[in-house]
Short mmCIF file of C-alpha atoms and ligand atoms in Angstrom, two decimals:
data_model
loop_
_atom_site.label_atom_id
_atom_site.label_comp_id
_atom_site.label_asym_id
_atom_site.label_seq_id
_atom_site.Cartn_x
_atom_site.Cartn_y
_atom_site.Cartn_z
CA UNK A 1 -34.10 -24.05 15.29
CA UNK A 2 -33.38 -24.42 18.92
CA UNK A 3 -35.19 -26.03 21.72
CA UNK A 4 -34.75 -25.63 25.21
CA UNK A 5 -35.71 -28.62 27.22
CA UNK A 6 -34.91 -30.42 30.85
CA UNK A 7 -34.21 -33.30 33.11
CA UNK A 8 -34.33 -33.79 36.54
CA UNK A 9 -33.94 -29.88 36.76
CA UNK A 10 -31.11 -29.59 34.72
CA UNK A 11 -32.18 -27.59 31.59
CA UNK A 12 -30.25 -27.27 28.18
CA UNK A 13 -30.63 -26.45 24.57
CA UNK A 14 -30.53 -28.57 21.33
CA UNK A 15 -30.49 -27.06 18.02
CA UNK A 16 -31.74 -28.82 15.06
CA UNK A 17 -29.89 -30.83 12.60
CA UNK A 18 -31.36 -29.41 9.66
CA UNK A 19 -31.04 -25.85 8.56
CA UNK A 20 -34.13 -24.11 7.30
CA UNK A 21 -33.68 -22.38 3.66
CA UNK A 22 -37.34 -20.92 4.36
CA UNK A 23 -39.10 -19.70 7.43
CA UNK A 24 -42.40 -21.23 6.27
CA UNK A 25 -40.96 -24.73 6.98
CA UNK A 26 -39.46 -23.63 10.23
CA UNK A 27 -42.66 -22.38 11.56
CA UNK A 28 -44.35 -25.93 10.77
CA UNK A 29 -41.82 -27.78 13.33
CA UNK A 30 -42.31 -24.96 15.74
CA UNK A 31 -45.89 -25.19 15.95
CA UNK A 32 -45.65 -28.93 15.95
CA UNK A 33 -43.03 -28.22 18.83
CA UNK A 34 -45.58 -26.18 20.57
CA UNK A 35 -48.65 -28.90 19.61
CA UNK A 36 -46.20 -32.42 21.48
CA UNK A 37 -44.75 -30.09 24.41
CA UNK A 38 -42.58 -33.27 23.90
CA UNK A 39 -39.24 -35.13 22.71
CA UNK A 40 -38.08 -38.44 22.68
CA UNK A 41 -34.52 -39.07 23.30
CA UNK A 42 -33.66 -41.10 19.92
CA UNK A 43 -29.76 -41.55 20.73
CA UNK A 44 -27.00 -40.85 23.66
CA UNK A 45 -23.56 -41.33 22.29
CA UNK A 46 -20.39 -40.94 24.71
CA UNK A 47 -16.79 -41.66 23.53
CA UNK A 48 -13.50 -40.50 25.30
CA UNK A 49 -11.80 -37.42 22.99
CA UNK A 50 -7.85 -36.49 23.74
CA UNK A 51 -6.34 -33.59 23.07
CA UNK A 52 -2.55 -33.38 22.64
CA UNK A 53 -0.92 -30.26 24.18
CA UNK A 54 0.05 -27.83 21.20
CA UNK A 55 3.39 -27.88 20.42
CA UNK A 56 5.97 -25.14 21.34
CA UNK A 57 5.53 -21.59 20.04
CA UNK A 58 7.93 -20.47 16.62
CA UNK A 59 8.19 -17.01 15.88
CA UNK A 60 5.08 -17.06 13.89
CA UNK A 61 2.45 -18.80 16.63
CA UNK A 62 3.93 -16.54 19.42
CA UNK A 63 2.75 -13.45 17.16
CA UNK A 64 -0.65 -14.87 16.58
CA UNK A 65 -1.59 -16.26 19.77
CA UNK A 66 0.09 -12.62 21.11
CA UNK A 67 -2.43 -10.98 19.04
CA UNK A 68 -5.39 -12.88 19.27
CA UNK A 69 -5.54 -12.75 23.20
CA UNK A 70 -3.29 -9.62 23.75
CA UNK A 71 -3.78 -7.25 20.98
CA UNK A 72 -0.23 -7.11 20.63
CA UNK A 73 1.39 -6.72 17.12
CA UNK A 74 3.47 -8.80 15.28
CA UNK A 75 6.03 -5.95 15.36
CA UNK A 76 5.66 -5.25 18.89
CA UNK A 77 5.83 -9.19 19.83
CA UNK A 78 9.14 -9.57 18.12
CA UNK A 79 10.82 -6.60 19.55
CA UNK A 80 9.88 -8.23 23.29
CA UNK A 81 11.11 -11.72 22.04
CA UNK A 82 14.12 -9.97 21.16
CA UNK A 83 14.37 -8.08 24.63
CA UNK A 84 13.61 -11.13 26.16
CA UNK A 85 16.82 -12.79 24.47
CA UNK A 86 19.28 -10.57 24.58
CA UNK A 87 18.29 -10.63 28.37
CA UNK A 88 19.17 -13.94 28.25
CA UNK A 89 15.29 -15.36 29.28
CA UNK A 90 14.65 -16.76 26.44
CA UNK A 91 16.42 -18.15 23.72
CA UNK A 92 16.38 -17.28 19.84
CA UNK A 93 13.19 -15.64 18.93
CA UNK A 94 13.54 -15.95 15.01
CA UNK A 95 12.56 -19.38 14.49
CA UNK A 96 10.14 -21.54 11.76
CA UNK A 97 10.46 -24.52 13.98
CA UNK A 98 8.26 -25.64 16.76
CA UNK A 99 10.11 -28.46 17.83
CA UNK A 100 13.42 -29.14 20.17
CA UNK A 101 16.50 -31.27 19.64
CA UNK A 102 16.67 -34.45 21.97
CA UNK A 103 19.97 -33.07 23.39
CA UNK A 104 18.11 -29.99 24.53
CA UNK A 105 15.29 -32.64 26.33
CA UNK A 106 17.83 -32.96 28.73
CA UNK A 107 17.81 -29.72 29.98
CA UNK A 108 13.85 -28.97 30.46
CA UNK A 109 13.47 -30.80 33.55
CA UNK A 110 15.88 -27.91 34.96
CA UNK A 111 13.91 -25.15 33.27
CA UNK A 112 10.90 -26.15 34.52
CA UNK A 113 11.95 -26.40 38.13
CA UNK A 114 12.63 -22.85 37.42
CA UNK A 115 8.63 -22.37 37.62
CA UNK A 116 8.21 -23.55 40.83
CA UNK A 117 7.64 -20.09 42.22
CA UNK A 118 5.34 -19.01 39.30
CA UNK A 119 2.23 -17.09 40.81
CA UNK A 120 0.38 -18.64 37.46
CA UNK A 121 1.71 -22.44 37.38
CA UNK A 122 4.35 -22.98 39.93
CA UNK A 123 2.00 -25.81 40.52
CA UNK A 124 1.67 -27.46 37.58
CA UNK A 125 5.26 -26.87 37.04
CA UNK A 126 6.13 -28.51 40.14
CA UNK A 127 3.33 -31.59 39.31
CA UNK A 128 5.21 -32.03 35.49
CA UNK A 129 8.89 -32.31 37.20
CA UNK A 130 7.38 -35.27 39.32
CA UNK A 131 5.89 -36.92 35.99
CA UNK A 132 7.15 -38.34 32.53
CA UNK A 133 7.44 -35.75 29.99
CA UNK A 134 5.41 -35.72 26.53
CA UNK A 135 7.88 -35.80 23.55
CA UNK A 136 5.35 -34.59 20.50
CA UNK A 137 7.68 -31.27 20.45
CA UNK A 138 10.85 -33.10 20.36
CA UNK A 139 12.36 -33.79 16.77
CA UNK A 140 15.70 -34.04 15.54
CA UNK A 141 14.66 -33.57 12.26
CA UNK A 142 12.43 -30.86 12.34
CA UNK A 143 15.17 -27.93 13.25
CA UNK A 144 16.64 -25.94 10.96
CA UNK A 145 18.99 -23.17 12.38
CA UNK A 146 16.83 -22.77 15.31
CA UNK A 147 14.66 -24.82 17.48
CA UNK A 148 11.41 -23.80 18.96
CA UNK A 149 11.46 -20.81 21.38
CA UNK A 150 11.62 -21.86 25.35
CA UNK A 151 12.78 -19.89 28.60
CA UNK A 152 16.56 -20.39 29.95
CA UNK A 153 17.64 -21.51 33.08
CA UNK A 154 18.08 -17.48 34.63
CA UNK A 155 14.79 -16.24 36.88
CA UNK A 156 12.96 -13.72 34.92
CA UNK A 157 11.39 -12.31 38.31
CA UNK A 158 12.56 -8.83 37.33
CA UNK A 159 9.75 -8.94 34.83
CA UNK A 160 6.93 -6.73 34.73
CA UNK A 161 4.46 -5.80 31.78
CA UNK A 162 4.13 -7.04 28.30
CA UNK A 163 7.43 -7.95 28.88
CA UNK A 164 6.16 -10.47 31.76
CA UNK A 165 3.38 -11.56 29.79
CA UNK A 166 5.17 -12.94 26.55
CA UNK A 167 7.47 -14.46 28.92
CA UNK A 168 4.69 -16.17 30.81
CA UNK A 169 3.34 -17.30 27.61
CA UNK A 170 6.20 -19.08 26.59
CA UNK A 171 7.34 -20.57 30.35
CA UNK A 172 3.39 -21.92 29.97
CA UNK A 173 3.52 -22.89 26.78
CA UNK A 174 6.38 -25.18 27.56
CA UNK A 175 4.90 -26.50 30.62
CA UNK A 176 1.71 -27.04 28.41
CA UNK A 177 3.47 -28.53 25.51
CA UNK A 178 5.43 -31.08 27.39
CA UNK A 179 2.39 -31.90 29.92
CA UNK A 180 -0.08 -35.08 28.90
CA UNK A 181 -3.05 -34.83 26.93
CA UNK A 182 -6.13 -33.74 27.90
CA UNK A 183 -8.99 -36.23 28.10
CA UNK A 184 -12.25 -35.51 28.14
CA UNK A 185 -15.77 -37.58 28.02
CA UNK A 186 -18.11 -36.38 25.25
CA UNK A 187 -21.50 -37.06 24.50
CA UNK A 188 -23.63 -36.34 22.13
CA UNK A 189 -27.69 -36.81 22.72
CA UNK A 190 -29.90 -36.72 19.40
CA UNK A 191 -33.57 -35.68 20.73
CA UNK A 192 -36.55 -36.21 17.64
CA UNK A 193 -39.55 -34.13 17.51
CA UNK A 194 -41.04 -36.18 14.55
CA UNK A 195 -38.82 -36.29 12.16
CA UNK A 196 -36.99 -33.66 13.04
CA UNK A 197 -33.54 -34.13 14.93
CA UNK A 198 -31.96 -31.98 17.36
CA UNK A 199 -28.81 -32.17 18.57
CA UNK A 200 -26.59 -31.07 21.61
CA UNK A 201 -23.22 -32.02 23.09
CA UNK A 202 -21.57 -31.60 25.73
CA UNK A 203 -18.23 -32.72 27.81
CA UNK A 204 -16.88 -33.62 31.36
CA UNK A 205 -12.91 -33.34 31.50
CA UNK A 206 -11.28 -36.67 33.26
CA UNK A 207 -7.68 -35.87 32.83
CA UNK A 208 -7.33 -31.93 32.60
CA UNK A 209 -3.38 -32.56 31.67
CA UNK A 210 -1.79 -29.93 29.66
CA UNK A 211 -5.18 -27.73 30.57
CA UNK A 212 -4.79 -27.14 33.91
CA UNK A 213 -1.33 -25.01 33.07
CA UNK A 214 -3.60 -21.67 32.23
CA UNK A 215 -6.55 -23.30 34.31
CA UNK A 216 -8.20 -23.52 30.68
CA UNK A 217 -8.86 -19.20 31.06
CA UNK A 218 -7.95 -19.16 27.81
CA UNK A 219 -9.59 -21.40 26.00
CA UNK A 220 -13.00 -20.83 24.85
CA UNK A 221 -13.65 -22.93 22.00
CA UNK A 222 -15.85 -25.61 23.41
CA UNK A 223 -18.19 -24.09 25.32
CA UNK A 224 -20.17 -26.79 26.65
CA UNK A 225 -22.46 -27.53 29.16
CA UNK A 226 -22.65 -30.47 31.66
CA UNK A 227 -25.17 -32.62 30.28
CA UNK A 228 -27.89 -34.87 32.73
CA UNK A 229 -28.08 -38.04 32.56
CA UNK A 230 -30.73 -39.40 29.59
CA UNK A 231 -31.76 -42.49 28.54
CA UNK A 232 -32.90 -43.82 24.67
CA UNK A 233 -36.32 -43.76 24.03
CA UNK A 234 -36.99 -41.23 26.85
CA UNK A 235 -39.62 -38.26 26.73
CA UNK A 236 -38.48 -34.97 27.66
CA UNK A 237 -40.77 -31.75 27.83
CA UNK A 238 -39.93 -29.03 26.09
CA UNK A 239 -39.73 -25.91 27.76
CA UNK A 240 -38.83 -23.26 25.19
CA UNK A 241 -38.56 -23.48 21.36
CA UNK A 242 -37.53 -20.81 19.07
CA UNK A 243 -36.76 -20.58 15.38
CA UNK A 244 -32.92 -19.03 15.15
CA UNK A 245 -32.07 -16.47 12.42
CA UNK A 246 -28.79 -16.27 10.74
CA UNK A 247 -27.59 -14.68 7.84
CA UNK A 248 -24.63 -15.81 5.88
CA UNK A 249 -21.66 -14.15 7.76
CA UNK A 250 -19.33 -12.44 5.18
CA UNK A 251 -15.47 -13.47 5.33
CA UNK A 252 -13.96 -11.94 8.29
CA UNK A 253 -11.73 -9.03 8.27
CA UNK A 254 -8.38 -10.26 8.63
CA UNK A 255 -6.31 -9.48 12.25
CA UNK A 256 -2.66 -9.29 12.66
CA UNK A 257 -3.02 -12.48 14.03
CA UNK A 258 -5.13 -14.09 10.75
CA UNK A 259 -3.21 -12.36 8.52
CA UNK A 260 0.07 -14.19 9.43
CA UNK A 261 -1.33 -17.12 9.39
CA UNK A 262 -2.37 -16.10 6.26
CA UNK A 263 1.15 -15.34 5.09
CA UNK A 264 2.49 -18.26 6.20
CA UNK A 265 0.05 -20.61 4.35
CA UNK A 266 1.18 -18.43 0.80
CA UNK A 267 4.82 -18.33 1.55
CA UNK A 268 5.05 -14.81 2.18
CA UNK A 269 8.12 -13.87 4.04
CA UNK A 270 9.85 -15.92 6.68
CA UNK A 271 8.95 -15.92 10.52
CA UNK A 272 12.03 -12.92 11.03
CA UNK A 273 10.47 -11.22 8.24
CA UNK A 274 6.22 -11.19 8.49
CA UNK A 275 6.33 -8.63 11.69
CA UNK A 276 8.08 -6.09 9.16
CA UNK A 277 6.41 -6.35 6.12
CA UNK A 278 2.77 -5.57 8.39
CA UNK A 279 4.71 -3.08 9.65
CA UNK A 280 5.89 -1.44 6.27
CA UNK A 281 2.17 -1.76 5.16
CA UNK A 282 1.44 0.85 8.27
CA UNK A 283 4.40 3.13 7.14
CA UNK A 284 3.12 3.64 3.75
CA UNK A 285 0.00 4.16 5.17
CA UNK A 286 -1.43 1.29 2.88
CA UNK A 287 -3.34 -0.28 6.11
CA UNK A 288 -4.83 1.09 9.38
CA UNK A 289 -5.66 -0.39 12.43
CA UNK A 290 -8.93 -0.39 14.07
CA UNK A 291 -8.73 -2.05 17.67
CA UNK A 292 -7.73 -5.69 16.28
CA UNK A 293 -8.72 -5.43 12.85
CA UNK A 294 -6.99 -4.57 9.54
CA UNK A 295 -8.51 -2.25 7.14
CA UNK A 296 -7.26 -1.17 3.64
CA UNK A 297 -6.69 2.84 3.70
CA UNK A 298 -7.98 4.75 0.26
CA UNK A 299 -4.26 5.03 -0.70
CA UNK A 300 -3.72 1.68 0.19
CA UNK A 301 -6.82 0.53 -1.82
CA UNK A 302 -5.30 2.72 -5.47
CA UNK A 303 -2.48 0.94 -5.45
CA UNK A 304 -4.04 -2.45 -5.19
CA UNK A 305 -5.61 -1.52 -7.59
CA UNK A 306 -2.59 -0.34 -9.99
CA UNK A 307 -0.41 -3.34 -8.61
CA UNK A 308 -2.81 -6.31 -8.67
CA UNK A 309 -2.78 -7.54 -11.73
CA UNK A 310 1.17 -6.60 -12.44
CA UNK A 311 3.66 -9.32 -12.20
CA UNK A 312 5.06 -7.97 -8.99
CA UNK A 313 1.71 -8.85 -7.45
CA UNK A 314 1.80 -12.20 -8.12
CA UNK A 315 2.51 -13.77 -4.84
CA UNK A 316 3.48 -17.34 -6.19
CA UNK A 317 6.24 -16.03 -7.54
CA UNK A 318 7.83 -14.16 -4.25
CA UNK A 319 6.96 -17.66 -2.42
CA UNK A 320 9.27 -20.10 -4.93
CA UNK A 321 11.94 -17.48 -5.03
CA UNK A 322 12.28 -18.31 -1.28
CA UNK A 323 12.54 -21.81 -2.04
CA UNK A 324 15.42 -21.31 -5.41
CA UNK A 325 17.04 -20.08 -2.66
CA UNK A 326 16.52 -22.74 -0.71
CA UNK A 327 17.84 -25.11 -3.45
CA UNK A 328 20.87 -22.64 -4.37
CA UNK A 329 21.92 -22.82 -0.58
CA UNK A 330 21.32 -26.63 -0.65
CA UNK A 331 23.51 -26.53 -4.26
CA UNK A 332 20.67 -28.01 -6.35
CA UNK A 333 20.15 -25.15 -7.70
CA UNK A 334 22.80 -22.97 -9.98
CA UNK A 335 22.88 -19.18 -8.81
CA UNK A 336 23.88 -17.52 -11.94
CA UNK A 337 20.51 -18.79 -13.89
CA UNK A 338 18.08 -17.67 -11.09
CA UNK A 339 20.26 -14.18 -11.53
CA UNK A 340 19.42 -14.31 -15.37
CA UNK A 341 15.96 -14.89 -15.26
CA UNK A 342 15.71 -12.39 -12.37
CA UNK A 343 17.29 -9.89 -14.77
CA UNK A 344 14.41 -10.78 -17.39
CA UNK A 345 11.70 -10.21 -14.67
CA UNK A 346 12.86 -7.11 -13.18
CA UNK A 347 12.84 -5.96 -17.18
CA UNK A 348 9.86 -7.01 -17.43
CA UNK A 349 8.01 -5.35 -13.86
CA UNK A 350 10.21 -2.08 -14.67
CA UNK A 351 8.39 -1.45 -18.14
CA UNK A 352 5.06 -2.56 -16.75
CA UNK A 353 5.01 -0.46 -13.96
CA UNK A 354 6.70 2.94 -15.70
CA UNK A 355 3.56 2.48 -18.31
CA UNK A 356 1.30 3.16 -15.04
CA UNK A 357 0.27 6.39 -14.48
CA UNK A 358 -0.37 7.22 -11.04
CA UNK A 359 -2.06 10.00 -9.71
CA UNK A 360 -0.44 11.50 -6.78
CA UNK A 361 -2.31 12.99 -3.92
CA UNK A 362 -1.83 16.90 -3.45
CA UNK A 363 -2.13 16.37 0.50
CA UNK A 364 1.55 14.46 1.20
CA UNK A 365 3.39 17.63 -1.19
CA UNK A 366 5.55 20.05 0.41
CA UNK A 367 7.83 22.71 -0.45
CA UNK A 368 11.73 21.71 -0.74
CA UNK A 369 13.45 22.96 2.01
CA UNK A 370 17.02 22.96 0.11
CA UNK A 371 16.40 24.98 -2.61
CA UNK A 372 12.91 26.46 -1.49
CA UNK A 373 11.89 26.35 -4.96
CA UNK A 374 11.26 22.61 -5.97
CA UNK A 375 8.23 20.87 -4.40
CA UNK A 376 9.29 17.42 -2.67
CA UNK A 377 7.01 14.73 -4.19
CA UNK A 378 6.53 11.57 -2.26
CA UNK A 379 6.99 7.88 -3.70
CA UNK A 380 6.46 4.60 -1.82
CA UNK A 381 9.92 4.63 -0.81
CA UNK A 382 11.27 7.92 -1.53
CA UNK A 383 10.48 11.41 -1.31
CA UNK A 384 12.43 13.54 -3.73
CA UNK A 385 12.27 17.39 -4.86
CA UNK A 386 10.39 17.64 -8.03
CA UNK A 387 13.89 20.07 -9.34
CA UNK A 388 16.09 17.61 -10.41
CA UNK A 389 19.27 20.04 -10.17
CA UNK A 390 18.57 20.15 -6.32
CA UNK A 391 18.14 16.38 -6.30
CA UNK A 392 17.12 16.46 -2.27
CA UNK A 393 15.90 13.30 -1.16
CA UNK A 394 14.63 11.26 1.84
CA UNK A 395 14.95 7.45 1.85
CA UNK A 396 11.88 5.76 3.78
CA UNK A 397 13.83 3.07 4.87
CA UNK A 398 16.37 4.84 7.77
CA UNK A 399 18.09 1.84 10.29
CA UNK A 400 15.12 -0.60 9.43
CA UNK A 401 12.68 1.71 10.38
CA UNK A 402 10.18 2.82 7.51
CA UNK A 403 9.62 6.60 7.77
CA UNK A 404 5.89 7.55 7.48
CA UNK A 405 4.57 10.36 5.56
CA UNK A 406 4.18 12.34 8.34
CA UNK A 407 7.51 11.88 9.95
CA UNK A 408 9.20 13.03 6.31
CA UNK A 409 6.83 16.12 6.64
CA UNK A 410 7.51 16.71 9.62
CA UNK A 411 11.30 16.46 8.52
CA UNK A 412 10.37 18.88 5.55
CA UNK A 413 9.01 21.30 7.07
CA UNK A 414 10.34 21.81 10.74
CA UNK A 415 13.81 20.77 10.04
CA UNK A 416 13.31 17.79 12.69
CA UNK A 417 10.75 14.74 13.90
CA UNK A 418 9.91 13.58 17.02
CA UNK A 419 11.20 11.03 18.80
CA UNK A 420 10.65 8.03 16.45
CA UNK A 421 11.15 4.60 18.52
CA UNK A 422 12.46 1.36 17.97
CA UNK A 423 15.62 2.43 15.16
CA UNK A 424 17.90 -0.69 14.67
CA UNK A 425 22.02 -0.33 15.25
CA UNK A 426 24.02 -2.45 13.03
CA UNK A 427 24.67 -4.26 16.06
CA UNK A 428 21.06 -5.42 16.51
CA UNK A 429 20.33 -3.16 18.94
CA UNK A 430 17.05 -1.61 19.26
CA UNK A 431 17.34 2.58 20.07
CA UNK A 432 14.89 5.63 19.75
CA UNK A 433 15.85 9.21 18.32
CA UNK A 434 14.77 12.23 16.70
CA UNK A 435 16.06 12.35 12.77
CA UNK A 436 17.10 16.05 11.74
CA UNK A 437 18.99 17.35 8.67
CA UNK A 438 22.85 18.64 8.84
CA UNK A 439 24.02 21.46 7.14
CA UNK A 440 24.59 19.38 3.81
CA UNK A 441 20.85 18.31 3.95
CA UNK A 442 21.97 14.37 4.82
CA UNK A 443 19.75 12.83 7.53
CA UNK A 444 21.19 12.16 11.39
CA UNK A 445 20.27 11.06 14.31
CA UNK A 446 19.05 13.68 17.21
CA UNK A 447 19.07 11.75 20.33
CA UNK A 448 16.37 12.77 23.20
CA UNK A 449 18.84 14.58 25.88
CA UNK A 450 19.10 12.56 28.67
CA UNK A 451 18.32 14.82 32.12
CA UNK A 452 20.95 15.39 34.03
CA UNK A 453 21.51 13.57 37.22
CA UNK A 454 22.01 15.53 40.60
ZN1 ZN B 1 14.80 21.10 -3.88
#
């Protein structure tokens, strides 16, 4: 139940302690509400709350908070880390750690006089080089390979784009993460309408500190209201009161941005890893998009529900063989007998899953283009022609790119896709290209002529 109610002109809202399983009980405080036109302030309770800056962005944070406020995909927010590296901006974007070596300390004070100029927080860049630095993201001992992903010392005023704005996000969150806390005064004032409570709370900021980098735009979490000044045992009139209906909210669809979070907390994949295997759930077709949420596609859904109570579903299992490796790279572990019982469970998923039959979809067929007789039958990571003496067949996977079904059709049937982006090199590099078929049916690259220059 919520009640609107003022003092000295300043109105605000309390909503009651207690939630109402019935509405019959809820209408007998509202009419009493209605009946008083009163409430007496029962309690006013202020204490100081800080808030410690968040600490630096790894691989897996950048994605989410990418997500979350930009729409941007795990996939797509790698790839720009990436850029952002090899350009030299930024330094390695692969990372589980959010923290930076103390020998690395040493250089932020130069980094951050970098920001200076920053249109967003040149000025809070300039106020942190004139102030002591908060150390929460520095630790020795909590770096791997990598350490947590900041800018470099080279000016990234080229920048435009979503190239600009994952750069911006990690120049501010370093500016945030080493800035102070954030203290703020909260207070909490308890109003009773006989004996029932309501409550409201609200908060003045003393010290914005590691706020005032995005000018808190971002952050919407406590939305509270300035609160007037109320004293114990006061009476307040009551302006407005309302009984408040909610239903139980279902669980939320997951987001890119839950669903590595998600990941993380079961051990799925590692941070270099997460951004593909979303992206290999898109491929197959298994998930679709819609704006920032995640739904399961009907082909996606059938094979859930062949695979999810298999062995190779079982998600515990992927998650420790991450950490036997752990232990076999750390030598507490001996290789050969993870290889043996690996042997037993790939025995083991092989004869479970070849005693599933699974009905293929007519839609994704086509006709073999090799020997025009065979019909090429599609498989999650193959598609092969149904005549085994022609034997033609197109791997999914092509330069860490996984081929959709459309993009094989395409293949199939016009001899050539379009321009597919975002192809790896062995180098690293990132490149975009049309795939065709030679003469012996094996797959190349077709790159998009470049126009001549005049
Ligand atoms: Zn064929």
């Amino acid at each position: 139940m919520k009640v609107q109610t003022e003092k000295a002109g300043v109105s605000f809202a309390a909503i009651s302690k207690e939630k109402f399983e019935q509405r019959d009980a809820a209408d007998v405080i509202l009419g009493l509400l209605q009946e008083q036109k009163t409430l007496c302030v029962q309690s006013v309770e202020k204490k100081e709350v800080n808030q410690e800056p968040p600490l630096l962005y790894d691989l897996t944070t950048l994605q989410k908070e990418a997500n979350s406020k930009h729409g941007f995909s795990a996939d797509k927010t790698l790839s720009i880390a990436q850029k952002l590296y090899e350009a030299k901006l930024t330094t390695y974007p692969r990372t589980g750690s959010r923290y930076i070596p103390s020998d690395v300390l040493a250089e932020i004070y130069i980094l951050i006089s970098g920001l200076w100029d920053n249109t967003v927080f040149g000025k809070q860049a300039l106020a942190l080089s004139n102030s002591n630095l908060n150390l929460r993201s520095v630790d020795d001992k909590k770096i791997t390979d990598h350490h947590a992903i900041i800018i470099t010392e080279n000016s990234a005023s080229g920048l435009s784009g979503d190239d600009k704005t994952i750069y911006e996000m990690i120049a501010g969150r370093m500016l945030e993460a080493f800035s102070k806390k954030c203290v703020k005064d909260a207070t909490t004032i308890r109003l009773a309408c006989g004996d029932t409570i309501f409550e409201t709370k609200g908060s003045v900021i003393k010290q914005a500190g590691w706020r005032a980098v995005f000018d808190d735009r971002e952050e919407n979490e406590d939305e509270v209201e300035k609160l007037p000044t109320v004293i114990e045992g006061e009476t307040l009139s009551v302006l407005q009161s309302e009984v408040l209906e909610k239903q139980t909210k279902p669980k939320s669809i997951h987001t890119e941005s839950s669903l590595l979070g998600t990941m993380e907390d079961s051990g799925i994949g590692t941070p270099a890893t997460r951004a593909a295997i979303i992206e290999t759930l898109f491929a197959r077709d298994y998930v679709r998009r819609e704006k920032k949420s995640l739904l399961p596609t009907d082909k996606g859904l059938s094979v859930y529900e062949i695979v999810k109570d298999k062995r190779i579903a079982d998600v515990a299992l992927t998650g420790s063989w991450e950490n036997t490796l752990s232990q076999i790279e750390a030598g507490e572990m001996d290789a050969d007998t993870f290889r043996q019982a690996n042997e037993i469970y790939t025995r083991q998923i092989t004869a479970e899953l070849l005693n599933v039959s699974i009905a293929i979809s007519g839609e994704n067929e086509c006709a073999c283009p090799k020997c025009k007789t065979g019909k090429m039958i599609f498989y999650p990571k193959v598609a092969k022609c149904s005549e085994t003496n022609c034997g033609l067949i197109v791997f999914r996977n092509k330069s860490e790119k996984q081929l959709s079904d459309k993009q094989i059709t395409d293949l199939l049937t016009t001899g050539k896709t379009p321009v597919i982006k975002g192809f790896k090199s062995k180098g690293g590099k990132s490149f975009d290209a049309s795939l065709a078929f030679d003469a012996d049916y094996k797959i190349v690259f077709d790159f998009p002529e470049k126009k001549e220059k005049k």
